[in-house]
Tab-separated table of C-alpha atoms in Angstrom:
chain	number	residue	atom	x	y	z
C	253	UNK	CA	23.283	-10.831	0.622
C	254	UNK	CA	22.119	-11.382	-2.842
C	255	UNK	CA	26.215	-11.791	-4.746
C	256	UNK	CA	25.691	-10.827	-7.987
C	257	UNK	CA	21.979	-10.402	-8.473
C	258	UNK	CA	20.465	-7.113	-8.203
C	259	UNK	CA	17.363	-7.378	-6.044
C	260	UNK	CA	15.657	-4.316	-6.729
C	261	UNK	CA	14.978	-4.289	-10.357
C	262	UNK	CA	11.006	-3.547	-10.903
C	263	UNK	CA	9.199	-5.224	-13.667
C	264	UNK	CA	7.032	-2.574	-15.669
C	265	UNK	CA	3.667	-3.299	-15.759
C	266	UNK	CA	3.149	-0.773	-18.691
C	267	UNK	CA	6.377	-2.666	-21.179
C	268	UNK	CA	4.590	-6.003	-20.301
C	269	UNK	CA	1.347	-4.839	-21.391
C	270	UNK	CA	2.768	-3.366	-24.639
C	271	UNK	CA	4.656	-6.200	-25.644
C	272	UNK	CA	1.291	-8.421	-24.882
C	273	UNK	CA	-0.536	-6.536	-27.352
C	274	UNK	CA	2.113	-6.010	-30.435
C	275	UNK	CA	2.717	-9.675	-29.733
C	276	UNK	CA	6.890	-9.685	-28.509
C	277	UNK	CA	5.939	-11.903	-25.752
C	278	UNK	CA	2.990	-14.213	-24.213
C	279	UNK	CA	1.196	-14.935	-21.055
C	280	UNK	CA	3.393	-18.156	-21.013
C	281	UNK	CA	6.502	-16.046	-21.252
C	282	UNK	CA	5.589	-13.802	-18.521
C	283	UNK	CA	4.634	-16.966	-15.881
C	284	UNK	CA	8.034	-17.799	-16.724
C	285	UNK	CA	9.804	-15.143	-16.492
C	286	UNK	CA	8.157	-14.756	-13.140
C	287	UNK	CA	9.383	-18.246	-12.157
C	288	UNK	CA	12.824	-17.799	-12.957
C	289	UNK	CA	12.806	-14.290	-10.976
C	290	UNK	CA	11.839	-15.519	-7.875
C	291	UNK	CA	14.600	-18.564	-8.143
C	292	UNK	CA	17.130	-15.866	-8.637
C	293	UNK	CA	15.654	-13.958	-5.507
C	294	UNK	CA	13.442	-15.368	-2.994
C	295	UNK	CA	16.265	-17.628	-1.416
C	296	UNK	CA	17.387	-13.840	-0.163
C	297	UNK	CA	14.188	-11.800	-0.171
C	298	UNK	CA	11.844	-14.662	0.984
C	299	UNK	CA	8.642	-13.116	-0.108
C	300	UNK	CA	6.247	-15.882	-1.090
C	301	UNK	CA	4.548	-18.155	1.641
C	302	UNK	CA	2.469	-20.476	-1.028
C	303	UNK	CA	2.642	-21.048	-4.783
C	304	UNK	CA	-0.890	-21.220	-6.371
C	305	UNK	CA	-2.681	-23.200	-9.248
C	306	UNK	CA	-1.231	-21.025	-11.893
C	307	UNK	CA	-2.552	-21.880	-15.116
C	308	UNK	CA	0.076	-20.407	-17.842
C	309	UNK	CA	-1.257	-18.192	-20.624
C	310	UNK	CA	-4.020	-16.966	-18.223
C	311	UNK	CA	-2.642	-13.535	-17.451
C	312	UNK	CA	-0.545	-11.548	-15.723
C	313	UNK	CA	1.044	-12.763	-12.657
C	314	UNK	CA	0.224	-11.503	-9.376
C	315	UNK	CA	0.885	-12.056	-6.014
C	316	UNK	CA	-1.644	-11.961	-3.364
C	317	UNK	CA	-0.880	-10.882	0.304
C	318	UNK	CA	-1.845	-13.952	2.652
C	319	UNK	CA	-4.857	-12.591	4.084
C	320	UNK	CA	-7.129	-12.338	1.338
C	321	UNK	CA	-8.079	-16.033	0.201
C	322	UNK	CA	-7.249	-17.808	-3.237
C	323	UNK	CA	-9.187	-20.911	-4.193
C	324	UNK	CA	-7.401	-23.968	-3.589
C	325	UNK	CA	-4.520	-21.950	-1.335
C	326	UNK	CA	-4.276	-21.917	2.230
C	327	UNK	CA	-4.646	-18.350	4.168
C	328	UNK	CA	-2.059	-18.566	6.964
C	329	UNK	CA	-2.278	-15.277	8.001
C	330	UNK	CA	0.915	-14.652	8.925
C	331	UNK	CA	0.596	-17.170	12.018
C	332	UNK	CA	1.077	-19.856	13.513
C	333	UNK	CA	-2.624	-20.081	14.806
C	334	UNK	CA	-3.359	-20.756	10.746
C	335	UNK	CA	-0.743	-23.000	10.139
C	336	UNK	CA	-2.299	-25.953	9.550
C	337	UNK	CA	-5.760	-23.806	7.624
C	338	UNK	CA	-6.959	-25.799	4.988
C	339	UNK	CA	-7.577	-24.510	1.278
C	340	UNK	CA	-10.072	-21.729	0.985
C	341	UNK	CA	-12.922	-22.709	-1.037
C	342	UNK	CA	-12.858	-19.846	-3.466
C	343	UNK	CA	-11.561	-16.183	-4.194
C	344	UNK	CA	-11.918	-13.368	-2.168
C	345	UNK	CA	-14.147	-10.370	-3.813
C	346	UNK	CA	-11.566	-8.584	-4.899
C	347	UNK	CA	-8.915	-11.556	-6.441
C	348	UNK	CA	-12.419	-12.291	-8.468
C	349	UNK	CA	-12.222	-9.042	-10.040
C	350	UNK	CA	-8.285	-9.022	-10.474
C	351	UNK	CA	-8.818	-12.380	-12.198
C	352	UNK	CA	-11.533	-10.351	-14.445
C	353	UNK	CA	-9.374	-7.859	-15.116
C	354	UNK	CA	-6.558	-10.695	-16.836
C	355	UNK	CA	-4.160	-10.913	-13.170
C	356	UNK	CA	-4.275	-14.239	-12.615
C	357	UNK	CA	-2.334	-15.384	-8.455
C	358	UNK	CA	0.598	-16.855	-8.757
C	359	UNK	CA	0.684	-17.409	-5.014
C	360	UNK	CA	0.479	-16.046	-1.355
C	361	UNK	CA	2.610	-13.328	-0.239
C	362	UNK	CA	4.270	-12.959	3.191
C	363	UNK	CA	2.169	-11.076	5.570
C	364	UNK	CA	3.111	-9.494	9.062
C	365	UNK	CA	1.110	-11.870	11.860
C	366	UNK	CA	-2.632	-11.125	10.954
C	367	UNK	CA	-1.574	-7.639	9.235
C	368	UNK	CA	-0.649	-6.154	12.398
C	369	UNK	CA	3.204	-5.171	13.658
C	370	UNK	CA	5.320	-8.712	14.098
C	371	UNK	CA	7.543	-9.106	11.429
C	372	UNK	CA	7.309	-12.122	8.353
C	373	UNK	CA	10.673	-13.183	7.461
C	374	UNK	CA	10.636	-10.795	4.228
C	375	UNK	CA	13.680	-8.604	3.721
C	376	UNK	CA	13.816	-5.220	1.279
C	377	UNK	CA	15.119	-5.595	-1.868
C	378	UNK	CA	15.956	-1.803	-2.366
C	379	UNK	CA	17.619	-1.898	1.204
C	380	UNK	CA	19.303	-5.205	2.790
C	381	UNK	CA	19.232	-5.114	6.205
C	382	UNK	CA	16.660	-2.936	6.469
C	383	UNK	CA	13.027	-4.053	7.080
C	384	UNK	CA	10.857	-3.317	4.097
C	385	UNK	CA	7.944	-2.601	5.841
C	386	UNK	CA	4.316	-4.107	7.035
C	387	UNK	CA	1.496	-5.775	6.766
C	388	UNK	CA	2.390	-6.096	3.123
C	389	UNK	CA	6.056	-6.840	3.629
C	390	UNK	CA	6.252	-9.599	0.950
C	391	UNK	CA	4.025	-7.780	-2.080
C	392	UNK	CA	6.074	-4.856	-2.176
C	393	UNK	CA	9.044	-7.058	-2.184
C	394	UNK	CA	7.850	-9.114	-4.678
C	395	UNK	CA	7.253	-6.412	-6.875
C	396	UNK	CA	10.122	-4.262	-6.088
C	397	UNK	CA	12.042	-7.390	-6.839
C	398	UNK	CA	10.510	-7.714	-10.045
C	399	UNK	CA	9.258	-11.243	-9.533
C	400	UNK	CA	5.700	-9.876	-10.145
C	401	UNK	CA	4.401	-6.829	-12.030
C	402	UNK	CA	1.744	-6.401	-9.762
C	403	UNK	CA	0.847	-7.586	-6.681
C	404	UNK	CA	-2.420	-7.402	-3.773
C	405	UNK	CA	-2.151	-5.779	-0.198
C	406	UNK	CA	-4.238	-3.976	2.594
C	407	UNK	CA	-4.201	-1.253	4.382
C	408	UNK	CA	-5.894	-0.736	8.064
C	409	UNK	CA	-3.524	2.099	9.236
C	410	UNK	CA	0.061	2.043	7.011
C	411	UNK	CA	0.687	-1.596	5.646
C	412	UNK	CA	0.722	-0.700	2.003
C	413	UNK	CA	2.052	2.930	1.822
C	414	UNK	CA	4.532	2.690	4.359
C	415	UNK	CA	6.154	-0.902	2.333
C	416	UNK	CA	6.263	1.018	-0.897
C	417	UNK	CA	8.373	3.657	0.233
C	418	UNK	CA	10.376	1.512	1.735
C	419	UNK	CA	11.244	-0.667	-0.942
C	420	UNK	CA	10.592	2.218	-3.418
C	421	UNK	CA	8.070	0.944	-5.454
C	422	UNK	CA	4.656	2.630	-6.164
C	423	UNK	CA	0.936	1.725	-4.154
C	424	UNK	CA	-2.075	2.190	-4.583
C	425	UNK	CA	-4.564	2.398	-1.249
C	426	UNK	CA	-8.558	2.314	-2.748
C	427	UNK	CA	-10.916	4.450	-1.470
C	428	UNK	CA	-12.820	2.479	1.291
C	429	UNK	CA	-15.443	-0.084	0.384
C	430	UNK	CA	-14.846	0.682	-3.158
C	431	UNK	CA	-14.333	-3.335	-3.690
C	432	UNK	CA	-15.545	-5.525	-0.674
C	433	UNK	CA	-13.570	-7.180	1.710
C	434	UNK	CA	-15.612	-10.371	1.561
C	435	UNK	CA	-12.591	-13.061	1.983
C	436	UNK	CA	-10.152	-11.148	3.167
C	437	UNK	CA	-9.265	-11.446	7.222
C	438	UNK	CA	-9.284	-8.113	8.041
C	439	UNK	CA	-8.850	-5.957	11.587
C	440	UNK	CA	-11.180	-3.405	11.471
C	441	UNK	CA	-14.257	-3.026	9.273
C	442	UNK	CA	-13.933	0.801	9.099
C	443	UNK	CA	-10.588	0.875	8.373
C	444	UNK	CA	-9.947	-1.951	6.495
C	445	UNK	CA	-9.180	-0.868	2.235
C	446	UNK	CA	-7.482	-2.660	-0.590
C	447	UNK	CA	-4.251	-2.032	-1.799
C	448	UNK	CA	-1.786	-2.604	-5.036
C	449	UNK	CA	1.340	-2.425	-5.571
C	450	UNK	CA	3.522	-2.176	-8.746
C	451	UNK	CA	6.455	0.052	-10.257
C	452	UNK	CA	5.225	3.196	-11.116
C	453	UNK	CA	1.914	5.111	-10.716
C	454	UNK	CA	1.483	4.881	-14.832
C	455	UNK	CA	1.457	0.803	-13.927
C	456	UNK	CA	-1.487	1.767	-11.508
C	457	UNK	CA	-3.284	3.510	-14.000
C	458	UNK	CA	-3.113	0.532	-16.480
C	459	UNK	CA	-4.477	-1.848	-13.643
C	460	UNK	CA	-7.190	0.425	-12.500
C	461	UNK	CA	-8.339	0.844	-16.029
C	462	UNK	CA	-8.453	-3.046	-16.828
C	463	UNK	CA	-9.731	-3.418	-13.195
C	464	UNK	CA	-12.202	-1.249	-13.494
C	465	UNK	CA	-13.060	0.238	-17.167
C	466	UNK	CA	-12.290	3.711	-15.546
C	467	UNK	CA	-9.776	5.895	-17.273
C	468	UNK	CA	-7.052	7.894	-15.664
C	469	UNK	CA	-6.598	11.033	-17.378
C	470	UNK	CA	-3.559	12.711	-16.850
C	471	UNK	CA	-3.598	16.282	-15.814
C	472	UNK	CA	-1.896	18.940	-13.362
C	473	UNK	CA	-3.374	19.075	-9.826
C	474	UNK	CA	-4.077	22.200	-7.471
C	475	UNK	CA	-1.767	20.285	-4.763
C	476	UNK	CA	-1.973	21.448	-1.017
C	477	UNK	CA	1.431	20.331	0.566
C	478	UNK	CA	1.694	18.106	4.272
C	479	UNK	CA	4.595	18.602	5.753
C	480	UNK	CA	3.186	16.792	9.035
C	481	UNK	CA	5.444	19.423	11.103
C	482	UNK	CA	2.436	18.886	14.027
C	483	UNK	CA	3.230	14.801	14.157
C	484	UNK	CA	7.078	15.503	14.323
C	485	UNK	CA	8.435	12.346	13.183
C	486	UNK	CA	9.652	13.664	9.580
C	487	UNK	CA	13.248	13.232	9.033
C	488	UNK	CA	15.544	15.584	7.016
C	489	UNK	CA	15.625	13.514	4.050
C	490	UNK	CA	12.093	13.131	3.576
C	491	UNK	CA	11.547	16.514	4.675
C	492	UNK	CA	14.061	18.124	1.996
C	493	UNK	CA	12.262	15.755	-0.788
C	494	UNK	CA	8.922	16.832	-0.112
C	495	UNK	CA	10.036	20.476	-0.675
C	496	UNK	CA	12.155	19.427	-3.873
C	497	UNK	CA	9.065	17.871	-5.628
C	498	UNK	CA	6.947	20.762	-4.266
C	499	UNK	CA	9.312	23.004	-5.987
C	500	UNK	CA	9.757	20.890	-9.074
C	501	UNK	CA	5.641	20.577	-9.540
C	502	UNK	CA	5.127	24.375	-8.923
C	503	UNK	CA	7.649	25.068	-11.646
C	504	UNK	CA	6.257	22.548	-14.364
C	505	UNK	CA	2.557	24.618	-13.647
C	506	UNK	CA	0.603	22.830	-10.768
C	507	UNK	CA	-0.710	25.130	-8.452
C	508	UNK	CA	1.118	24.275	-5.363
C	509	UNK	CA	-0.155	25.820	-1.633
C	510	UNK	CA	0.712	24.916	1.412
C	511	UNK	CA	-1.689	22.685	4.002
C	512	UNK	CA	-2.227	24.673	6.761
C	513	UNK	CA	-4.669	22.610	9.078
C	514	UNK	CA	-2.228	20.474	10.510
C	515	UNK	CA	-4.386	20.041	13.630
C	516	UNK	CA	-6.893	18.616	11.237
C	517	UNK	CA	-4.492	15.866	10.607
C	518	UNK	CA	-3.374	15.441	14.159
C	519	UNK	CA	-7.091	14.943	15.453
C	520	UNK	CA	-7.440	12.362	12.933
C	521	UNK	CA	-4.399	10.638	13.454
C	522	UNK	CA	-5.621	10.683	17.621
C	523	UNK	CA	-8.358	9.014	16.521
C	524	UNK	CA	-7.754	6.238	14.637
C	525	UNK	CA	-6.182	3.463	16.869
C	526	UNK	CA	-8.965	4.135	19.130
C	527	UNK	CA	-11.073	2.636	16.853
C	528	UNK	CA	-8.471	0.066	14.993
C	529	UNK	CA	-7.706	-1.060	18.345
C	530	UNK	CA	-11.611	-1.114	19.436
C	531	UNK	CA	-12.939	-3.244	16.092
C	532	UNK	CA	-9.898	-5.267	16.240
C	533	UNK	CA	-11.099	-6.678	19.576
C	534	UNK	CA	-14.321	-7.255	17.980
C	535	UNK	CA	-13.205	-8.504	14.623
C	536	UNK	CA	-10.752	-11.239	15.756
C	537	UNK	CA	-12.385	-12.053	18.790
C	538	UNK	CA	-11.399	-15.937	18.670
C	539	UNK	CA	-7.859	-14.641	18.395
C	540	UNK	CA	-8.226	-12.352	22.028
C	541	UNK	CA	-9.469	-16.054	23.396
C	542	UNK	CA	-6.107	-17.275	23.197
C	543	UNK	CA	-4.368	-14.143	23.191
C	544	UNK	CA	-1.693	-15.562	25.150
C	545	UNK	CA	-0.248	-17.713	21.499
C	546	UNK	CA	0.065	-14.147	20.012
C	547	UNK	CA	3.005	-11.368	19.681
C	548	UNK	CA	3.124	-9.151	22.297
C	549	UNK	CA	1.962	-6.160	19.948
C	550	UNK	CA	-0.909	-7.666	18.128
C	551	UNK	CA	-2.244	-9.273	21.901
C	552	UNK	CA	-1.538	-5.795	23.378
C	553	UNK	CA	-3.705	-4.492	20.341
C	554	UNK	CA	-6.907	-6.791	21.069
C	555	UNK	CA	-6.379	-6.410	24.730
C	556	UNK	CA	-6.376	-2.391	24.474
C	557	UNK	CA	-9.560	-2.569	22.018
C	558	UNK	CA	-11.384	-4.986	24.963
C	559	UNK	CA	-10.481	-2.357	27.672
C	560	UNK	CA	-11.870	0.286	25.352
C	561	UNK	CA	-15.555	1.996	25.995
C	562	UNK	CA	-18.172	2.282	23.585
C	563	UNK	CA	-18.087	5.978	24.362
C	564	UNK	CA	-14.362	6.132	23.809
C	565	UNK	CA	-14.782	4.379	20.289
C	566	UNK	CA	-17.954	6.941	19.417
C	567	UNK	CA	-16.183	9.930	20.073
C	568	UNK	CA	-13.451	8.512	18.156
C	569	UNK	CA	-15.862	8.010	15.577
C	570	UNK	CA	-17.383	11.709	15.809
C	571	UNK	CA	-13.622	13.326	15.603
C	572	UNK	CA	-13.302	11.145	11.530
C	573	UNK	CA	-16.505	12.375	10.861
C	574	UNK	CA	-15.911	15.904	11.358
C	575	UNK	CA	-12.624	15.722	9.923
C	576	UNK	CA	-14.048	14.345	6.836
C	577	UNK	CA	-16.448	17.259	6.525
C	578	UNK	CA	-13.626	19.940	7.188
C	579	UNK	CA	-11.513	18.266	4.280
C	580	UNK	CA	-14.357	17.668	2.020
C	581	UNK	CA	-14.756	21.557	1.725
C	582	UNK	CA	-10.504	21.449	1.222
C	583	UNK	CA	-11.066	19.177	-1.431
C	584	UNK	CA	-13.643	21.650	-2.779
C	585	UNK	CA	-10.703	23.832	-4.018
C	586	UNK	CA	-7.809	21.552	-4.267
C	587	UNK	CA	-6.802	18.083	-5.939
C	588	UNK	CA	-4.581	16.573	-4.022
C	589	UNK	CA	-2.263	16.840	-0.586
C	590	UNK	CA	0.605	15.565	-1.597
C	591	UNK	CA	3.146	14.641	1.826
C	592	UNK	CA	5.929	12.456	3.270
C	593	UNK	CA	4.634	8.814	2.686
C	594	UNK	CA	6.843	7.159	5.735
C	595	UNK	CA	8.678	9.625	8.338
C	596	UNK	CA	11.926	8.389	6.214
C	597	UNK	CA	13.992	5.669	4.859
C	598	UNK	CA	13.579	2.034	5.878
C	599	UNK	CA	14.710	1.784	9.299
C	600	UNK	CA	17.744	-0.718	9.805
C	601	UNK	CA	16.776	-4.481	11.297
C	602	UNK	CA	14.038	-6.549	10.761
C	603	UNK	CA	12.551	-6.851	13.803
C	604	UNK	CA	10.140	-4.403	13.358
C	605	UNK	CA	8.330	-2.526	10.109
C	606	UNK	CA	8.532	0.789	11.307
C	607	UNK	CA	6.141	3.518	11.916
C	608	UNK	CA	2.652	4.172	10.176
C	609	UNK	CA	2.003	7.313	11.564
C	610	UNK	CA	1.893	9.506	8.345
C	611	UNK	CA	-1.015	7.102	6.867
C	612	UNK	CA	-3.197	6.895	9.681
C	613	UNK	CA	-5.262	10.531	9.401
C	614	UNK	CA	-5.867	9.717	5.966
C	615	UNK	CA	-6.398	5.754	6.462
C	616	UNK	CA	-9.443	7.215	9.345
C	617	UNK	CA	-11.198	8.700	6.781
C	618	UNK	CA	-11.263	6.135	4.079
C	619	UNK	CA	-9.373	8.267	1.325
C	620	UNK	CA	-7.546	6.783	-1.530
C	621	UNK	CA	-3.304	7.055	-1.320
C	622	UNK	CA	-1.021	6.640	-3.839
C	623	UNK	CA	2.918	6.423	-2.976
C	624	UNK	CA	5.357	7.644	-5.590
C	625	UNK	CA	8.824	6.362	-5.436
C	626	UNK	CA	11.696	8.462	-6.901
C	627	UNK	CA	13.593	10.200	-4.252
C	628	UNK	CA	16.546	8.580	-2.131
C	629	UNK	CA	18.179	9.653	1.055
C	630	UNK	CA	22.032	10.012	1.047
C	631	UNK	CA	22.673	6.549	1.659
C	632	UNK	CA	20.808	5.857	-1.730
C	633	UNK	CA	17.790	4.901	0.386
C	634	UNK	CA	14.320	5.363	-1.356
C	635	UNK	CA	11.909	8.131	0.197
C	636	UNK	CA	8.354	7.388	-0.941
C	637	UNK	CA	5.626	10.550	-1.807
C	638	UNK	CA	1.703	9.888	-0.867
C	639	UNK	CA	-0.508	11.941	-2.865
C	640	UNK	CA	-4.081	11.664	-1.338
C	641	UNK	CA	-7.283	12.530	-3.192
C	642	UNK	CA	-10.991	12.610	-2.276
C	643	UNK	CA	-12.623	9.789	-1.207
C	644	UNK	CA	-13.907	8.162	-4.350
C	645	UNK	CA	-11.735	9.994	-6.796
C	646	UNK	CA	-9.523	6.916	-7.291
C	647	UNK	CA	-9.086	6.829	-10.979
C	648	UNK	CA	-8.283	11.191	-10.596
C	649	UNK	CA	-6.019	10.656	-7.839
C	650	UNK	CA	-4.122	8.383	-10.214
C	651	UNK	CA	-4.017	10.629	-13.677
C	652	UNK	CA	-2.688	13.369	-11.339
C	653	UNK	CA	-0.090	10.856	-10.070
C	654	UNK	CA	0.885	10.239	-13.231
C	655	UNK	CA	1.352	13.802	-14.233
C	656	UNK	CA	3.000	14.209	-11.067
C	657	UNK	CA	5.566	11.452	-11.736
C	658	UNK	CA	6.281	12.275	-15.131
C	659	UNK	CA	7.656	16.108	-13.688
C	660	UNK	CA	9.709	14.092	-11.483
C	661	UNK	CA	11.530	11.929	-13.312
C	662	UNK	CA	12.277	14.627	-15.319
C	663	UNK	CA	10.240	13.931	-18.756
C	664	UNK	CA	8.421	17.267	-21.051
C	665	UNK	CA	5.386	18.264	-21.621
């Protein structure tokens, strides 16, 4: 697949920036440089689902998971119940402030069937053959492709970590409600958070900064390290990298302890399909009415949330609001927890987009996530990081990422 074009080949947020500024290229030289990327690519990687009304010289380009609308585009949704939607009307929330911010959408990326488990057609650029991942299968490919510098996804339990390690690639998951998710079709209103994806945490920083005027200063964390032993579903790979960049990070002069509540983590990780599966009922109730013209998973989803009792869903509930207060006074005293972003490397096939298990404590209580690419497994393989920081600490969590991935790729301080 692919002959003699490399499909994983990132395109640096940070050099496209520069060169903006000292004036070696121009908005209309990015759109098409964009353009000719994804005719090199897509016939193989198949990432895009609609082109939009890019207007060259407008900004950077960006690609825009199809669930959150774009004026005069179509949101499909991943399925075939939307196939025949008509053009939203205007911008969701958040593509308002990207387009604010000088990202302008160059179209609609693939999306799992209403950001749930069934599989778009996208394929990994990092790893042919193996799935790169969901909901936001077709942003991360698009940017670990290169085809966009930066590109929009959501996460409701793993669909924007979990893609980024797969296709090694770096995310951003925002702090809930920090942006609403007025036009975006979402699954669960507690759950639900925006997501970003682009090559390297230091391209994160420069978004967040023109997204939101905050700065991201870079600085050594006090890191508490996940190893997720309780969950058992970390492979040796992943596990061995985790204690590598531990090791690396304690050397270079972050205080580095290890996370010791891992029934903390467990609890929360209980407790959050209880109520993904519970608001999911509720929030696509017109899609449990014809349940029957779903996927088996995302049907077994609704169905399971419809079955489930108010008192179930509270004490759900109770269990992430505890937890929150147990690692709020963790936070008190350390930065960051810095873990195993995906149990391992992309699993082979593309029939499924693997498991979201290590995002789902951490999705429960809202908190923002970066992944970090830079390690591979033997097979050459990439193994994501997540750091995750308070809730509301976005623009921290990402000058510590930075710091973080400057020790690992090796660069002096």
């Amino acid at each position: 697949m692919g002959g003699a074009v490399r499909l994983a080949r990132p395109w640096s947020l940070r050099e496209l920036v520069r060169d903006l500024r000292e004036g070696r290229t121009t908005p209309e030289d990015a759109y098409q440089r964009a353009l000719r990327r994804i005719a090199e690519t897509e016939a193989d990687l198949h990432a895009w689902v609609d082109r939009a009304g890019f207007l060259p010289g407008a900004g950077v380009p960006l690609g825009v998971k199809d669930i959150i609308d774009v004026a005069g585009v179509p949101t499909r949704c991943g399925s075939a119940l939307r196939a025949e939607a008509a053009p939203a009307t205007s911008d969701a929330t958040i593509v308002t402030a990207w387009r604010a911010a000088g990202a302008v959408p160059l179209g609609k990326t693939v999306t799992t069937e209403f950001a749930f488990f069934a599989p778009g057609p996208t394929r990994n650029p990092a790893a042919p053959g193996h799935t790169p991942g969901g909901s936001s299968s077709g942003s991360a490919a698009a940017v670990a492709s290169g085809q966009v510098p930066l590109a929009l996804g959501s996460q409701t339990a793993g669909s924007v970590t979990r893609p980024a390690s797969y296709c090694g690639v770096a995310s951003l998951v925002m702090s809930h409600s920090r942006y609403p998710v007025t036009g975006v079709t979402g699954l669960s209103s507690s759950l639900d958070s925006h997501g970003v994806f682009a090559a390297t945490a230091s391209d994160l920083a420069i978004a967040w900064s023109a997204l939101t005027g905050e700065p991201a200063p870079v600085r050594p964390p006090r890191i508490l390290v996940w190893s997720a032993d309780a969950l058992d579903v970390v492979e040796a790979p992943m596990r061995h990298a985790v204690t590598q960049a531990a090791k690396r990070l304690r050397e270079a002069g972050a205080t580095v302890s290890a996370f010791l509540d891992e029934r903390l983590v467990a609890d929360l990780t209980g407790a959050h399909p209880v109520v993904m599966a519970y608001e999911s009922a509720r929030e696509r109730a017109a899609e449990l009415a014809v349940a029957e013209r779903l996927s088996a998973p995302l049907a077994h989803l609704l169905r399971t949330g419809a079955a489930t009792s108010s008192e179930e869903y509270e004490s759900a509930r109770a269990i992430i609001a505890d937890g929150a207060l147990r690692l709020a006074e963790v936070f008190g005293s350390y930065d960051v927890v810095l873990g195993p972003a995906a149990p391992g490397a992309a699993p082979r096939g593309l029939d499924a987009t693997g498991n979201p298990v290590l995002s789902r404590g951490w999705q429960a209580l809202g908190l923002p996530v970066i992944a970090l690419p830079g390690f591979t497994d033997a097979a050459g393989l990439p193994l994501g990081l997540q750091l995750v920081g308070r809730h509301g600490g976005d623009a921290e969590l990402l000058g510590h990422a930075c710091w973080v991935e400057r020790v690992l790729a090796g660069d002096s301080w």
